[in-house]
Tab-separated table of C-alpha atoms in Angstrom:
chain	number	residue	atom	x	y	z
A	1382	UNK	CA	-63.143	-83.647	17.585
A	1383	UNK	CA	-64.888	-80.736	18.928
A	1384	UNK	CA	-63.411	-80.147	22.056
A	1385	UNK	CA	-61.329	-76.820	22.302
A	1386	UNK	CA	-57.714	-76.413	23.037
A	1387	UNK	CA	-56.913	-74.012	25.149
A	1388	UNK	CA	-53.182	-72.238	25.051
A	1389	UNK	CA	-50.960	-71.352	27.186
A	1390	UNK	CA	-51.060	-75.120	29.142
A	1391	UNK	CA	-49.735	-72.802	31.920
A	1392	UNK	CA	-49.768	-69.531	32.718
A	1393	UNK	CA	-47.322	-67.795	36.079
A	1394	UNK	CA	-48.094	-64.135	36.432
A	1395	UNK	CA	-47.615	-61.435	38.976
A	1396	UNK	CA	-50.288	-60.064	41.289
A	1397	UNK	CA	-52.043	-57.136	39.828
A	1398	UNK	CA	-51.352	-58.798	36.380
A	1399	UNK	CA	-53.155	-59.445	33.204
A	1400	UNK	CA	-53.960	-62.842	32.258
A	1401	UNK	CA	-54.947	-63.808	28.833
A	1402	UNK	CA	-55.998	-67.388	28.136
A	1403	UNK	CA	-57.144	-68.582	24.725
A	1404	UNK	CA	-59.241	-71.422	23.375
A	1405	UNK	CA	-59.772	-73.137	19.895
A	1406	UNK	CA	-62.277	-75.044	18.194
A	1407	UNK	CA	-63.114	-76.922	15.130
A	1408	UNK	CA	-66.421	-76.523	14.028
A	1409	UNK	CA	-69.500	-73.943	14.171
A	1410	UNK	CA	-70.728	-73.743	17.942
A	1411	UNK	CA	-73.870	-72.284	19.046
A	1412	UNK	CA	-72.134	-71.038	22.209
A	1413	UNK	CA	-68.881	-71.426	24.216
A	1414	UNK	CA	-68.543	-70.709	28.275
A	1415	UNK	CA	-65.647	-70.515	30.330
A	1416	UNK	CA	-65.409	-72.401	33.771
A	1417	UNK	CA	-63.112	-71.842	36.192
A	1418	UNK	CA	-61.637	-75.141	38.539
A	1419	UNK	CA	-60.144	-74.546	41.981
A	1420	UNK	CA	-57.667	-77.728	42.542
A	1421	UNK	CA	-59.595	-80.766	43.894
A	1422	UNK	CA	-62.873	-79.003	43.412
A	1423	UNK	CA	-65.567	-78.879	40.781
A	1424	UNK	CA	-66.304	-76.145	38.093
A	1425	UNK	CA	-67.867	-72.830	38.734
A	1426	UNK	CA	-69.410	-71.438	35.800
A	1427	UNK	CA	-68.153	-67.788	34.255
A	1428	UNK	CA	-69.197	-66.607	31.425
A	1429	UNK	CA	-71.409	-67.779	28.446
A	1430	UNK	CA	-70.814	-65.941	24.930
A	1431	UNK	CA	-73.402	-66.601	22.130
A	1432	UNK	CA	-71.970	-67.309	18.393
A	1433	UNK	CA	-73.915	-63.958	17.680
A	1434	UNK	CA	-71.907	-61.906	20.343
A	1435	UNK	CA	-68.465	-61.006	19.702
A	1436	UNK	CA	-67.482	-59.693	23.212
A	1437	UNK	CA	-68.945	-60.105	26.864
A	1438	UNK	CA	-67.642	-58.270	30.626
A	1439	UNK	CA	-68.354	-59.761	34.131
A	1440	UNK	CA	-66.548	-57.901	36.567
A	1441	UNK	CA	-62.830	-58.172	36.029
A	1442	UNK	CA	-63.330	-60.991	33.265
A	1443	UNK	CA	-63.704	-60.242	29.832
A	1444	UNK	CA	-64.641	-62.520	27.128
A	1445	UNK	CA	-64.336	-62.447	23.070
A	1446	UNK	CA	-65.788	-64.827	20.433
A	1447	UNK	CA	-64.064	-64.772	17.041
A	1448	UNK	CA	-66.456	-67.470	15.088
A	1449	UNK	CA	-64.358	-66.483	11.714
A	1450	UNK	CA	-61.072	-67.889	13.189
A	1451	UNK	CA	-63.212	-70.301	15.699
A	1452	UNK	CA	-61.176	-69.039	18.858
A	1453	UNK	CA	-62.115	-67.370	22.183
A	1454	UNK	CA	-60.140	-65.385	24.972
A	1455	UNK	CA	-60.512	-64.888	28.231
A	1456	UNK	CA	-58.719	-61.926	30.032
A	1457	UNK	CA	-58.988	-61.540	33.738
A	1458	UNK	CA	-57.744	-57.624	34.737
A	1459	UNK	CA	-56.134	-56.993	37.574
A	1460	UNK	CA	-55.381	-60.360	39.222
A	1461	UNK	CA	-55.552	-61.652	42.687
A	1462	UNK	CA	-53.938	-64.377	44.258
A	1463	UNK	CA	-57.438	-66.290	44.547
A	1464	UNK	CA	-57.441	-66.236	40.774
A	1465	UNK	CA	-55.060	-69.290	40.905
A	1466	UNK	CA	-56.723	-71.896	39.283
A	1467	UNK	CA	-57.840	-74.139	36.053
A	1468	UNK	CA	-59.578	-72.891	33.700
A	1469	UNK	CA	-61.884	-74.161	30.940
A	1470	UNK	CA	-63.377	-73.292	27.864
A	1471	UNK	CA	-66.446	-75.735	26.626
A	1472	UNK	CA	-68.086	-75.627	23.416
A	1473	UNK	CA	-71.563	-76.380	22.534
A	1474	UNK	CA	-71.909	-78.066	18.366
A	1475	UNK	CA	-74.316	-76.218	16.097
A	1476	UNK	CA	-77.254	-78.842	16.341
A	1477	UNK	CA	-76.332	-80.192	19.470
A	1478	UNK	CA	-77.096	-79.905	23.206
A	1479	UNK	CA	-73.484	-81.435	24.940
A	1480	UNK	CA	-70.600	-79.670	26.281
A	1481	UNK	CA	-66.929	-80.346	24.901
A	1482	UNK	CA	-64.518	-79.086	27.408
A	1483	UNK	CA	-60.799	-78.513	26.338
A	1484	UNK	CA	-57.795	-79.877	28.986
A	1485	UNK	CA	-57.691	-76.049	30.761
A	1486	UNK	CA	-55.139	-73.672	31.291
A	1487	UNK	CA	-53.534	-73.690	34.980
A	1488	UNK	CA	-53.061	-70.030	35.949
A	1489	UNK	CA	-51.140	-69.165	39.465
A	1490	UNK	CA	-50.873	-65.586	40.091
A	1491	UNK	CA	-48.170	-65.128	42.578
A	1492	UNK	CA	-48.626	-62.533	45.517
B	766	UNK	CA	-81.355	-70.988	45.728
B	767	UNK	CA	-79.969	-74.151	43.780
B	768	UNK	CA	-77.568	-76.131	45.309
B	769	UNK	CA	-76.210	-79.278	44.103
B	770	UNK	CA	-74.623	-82.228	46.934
B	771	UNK	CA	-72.737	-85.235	45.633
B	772	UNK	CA	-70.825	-87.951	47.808
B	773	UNK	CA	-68.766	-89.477	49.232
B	774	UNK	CA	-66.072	-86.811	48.516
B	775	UNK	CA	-63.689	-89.423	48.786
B	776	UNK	CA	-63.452	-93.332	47.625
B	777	UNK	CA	-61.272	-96.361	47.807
B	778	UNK	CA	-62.862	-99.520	46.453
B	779	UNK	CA	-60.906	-102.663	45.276
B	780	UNK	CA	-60.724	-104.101	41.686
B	781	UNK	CA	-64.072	-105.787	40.922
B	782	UNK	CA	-65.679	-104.239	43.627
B	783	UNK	CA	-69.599	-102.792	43.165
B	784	UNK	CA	-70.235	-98.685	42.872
B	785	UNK	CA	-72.638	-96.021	43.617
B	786	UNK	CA	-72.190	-92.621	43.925
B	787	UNK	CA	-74.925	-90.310	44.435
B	788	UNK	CA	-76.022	-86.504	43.695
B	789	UNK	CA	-78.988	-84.695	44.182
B	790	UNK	CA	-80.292	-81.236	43.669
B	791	UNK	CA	-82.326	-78.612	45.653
B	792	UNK	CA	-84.275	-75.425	44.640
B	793	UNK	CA	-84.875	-76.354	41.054
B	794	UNK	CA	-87.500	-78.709	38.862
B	795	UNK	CA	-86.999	-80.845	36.235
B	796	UNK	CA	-82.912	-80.025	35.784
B	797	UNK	CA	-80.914	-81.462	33.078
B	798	UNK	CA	-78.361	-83.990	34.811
B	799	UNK	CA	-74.814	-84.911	33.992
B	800	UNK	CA	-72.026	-87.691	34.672
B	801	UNK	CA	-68.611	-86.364	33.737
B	802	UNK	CA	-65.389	-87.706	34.722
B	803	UNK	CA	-62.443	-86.339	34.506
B	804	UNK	CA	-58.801	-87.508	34.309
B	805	UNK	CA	-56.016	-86.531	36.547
B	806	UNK	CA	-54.539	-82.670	34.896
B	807	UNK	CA	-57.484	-83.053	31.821
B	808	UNK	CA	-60.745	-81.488	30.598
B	809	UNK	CA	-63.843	-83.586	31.470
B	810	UNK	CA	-65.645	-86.252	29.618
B	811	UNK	CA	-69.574	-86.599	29.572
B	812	UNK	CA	-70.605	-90.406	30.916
B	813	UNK	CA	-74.084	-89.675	30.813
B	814	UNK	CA	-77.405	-87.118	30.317
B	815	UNK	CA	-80.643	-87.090	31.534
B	816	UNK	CA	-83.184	-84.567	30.761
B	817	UNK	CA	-85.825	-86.685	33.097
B	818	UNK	CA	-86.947	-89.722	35.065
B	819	UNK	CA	-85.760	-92.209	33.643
B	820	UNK	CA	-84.691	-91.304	30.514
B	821	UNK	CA	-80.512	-91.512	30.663
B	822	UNK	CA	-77.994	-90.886	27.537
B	823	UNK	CA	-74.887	-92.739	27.714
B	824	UNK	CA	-71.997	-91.017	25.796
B	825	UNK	CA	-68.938	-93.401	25.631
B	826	UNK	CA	-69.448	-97.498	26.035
B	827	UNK	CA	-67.849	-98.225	29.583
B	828	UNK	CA	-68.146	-100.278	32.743
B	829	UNK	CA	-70.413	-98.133	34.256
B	830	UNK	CA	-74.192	-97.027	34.465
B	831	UNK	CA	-76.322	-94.218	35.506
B	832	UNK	CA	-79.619	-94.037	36.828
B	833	UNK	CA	-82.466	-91.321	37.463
B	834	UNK	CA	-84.923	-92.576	40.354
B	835	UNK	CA	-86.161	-89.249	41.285
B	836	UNK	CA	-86.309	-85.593	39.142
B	837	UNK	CA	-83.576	-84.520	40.924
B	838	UNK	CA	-81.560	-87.671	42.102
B	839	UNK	CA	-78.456	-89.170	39.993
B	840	UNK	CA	-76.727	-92.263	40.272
B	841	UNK	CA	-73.527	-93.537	38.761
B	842	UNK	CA	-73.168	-97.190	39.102
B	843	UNK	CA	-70.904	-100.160	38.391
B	844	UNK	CA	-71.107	-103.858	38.905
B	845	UNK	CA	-67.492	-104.393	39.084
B	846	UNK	CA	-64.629	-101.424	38.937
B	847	UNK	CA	-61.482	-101.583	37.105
B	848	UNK	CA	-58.469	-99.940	37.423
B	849	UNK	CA	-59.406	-98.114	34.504
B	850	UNK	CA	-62.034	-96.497	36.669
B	851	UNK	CA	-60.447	-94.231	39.184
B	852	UNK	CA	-60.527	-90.553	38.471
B	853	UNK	CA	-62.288	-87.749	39.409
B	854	UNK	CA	-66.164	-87.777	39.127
B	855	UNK	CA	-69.014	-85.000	38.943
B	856	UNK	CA	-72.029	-84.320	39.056
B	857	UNK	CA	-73.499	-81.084	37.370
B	858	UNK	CA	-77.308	-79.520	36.721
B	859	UNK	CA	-78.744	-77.413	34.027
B	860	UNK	CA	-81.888	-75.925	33.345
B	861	UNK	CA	-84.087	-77.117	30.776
B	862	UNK	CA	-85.262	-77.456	27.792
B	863	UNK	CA	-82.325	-76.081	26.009
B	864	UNK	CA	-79.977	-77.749	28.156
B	865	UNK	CA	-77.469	-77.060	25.047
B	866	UNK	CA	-77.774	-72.889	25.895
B	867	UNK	CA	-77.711	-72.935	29.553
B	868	UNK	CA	-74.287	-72.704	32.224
B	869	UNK	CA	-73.979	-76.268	34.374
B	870	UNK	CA	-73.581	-76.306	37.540
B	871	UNK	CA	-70.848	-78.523	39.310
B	872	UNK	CA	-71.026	-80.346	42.298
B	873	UNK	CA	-67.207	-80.740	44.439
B	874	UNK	CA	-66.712	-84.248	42.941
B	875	UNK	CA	-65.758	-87.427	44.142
B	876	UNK	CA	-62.380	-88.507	43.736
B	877	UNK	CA	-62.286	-92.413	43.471
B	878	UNK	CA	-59.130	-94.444	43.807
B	879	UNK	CA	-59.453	-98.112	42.575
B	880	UNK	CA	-56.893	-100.772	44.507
């Protein structure tokens, strides 16, 4: 299958925090995004990384592709209590056009 | 700007019952549609694409069907629910050609509870 695994299932951290989530794949991707799901909501869309790139910033969110190992992390700086939520990493196939989301990573920062 | 509106929020339909929930899409032309639906504490799974009028891509053989009446109107349908149907169910848009390259954008969902 080509759907990514992300790791840690769940993640409890502290206010003002790092959080580091991480996501696997299986085969060669032409891209892989991040999504972020507040409970009971849909996804909101956070970052995009190219198989070409090897790192991408928005804001407090920072992104890295390792295509040699076929894994991604995200690292959110700083957190805030209205980080608490799921989140996603999605993979698009070399050749293809679909997204394969993984089963998310539930992060609660505590205040 | 874009915005995306799906409904109801909210469903309760019977076993066996019929289905249609709707989404639309303002501010763009021609999007790239999707059907995903996704289980209670899981990642989603793609029902259906639709890069136009029309012309729908079913992903996994199931109970139910989509349908594209209008550029930027999507229906998910079913004859008859089963139990095997609940979950939660979105709607998302991307812009074209390369749907493949571009982020989606997610409508809130409905969550539908079959009885």
């Amino acid at each position: 299958s080509q759907q990514g695994e992300e790791d840690p299932q769940a993640l409890s951290i502290q206010e003002g925090e790092n959080a580091t989530m991480n996501c696997s794949y299986k085969t060669s991707i032409n891209n892989l995004q991040w999504y972020r799901q507040n409970s009971g909501r849909g996804l909101v869309h956070l970052i995009l990384i190219r198989s070409n790139e090897r790192e991408k910033h928005s804001g407090r969110l920072r992104v890295t592709l390792d295509t040699s190992k076929k894994s991604s992390s995200l690292l959110i700086t700083a957190s805030r209590a209205a980080d608490t939520a799921s989140y996603f990493c999605a993979t698009v196939q070399t050749g293809a056009n679909n997204l394969f989301f993984g089963t998310g990573t539930r992060l609660t920062v505590i205040p | 700007s874009q915005t995306i509106h799906q409904w109801p929020a909210t469903l309760v339909q019977p076993v066996g019952s019929p289905l249609s929930l709707e989404c639309t899409v303002e501010g763009t032309s021609n999007p790239n549609l999707y059907w995903y639906r996704q289980a209670a504490g899981r990642g989603l799974q793609l029902l259906f694409y639709s890069i136009g009028i029309d012309q729908i891509s079913s992903e996994v053989p199931q109970n139910l069907s989509a349908s594209r009446p209008q550029d930027r109107q999507f229906i998910l349908s079913s004859k008859k629910l089963l139990l095997s149907d609940s979950g939660f169910y979105l709607c998302a848009w991307s812009s074209g050609p390369s749907f493949g390259n571009q982020p989606q954008h997610f409508g809130d969902g409905t969550r539908l509870s079959i009885l």
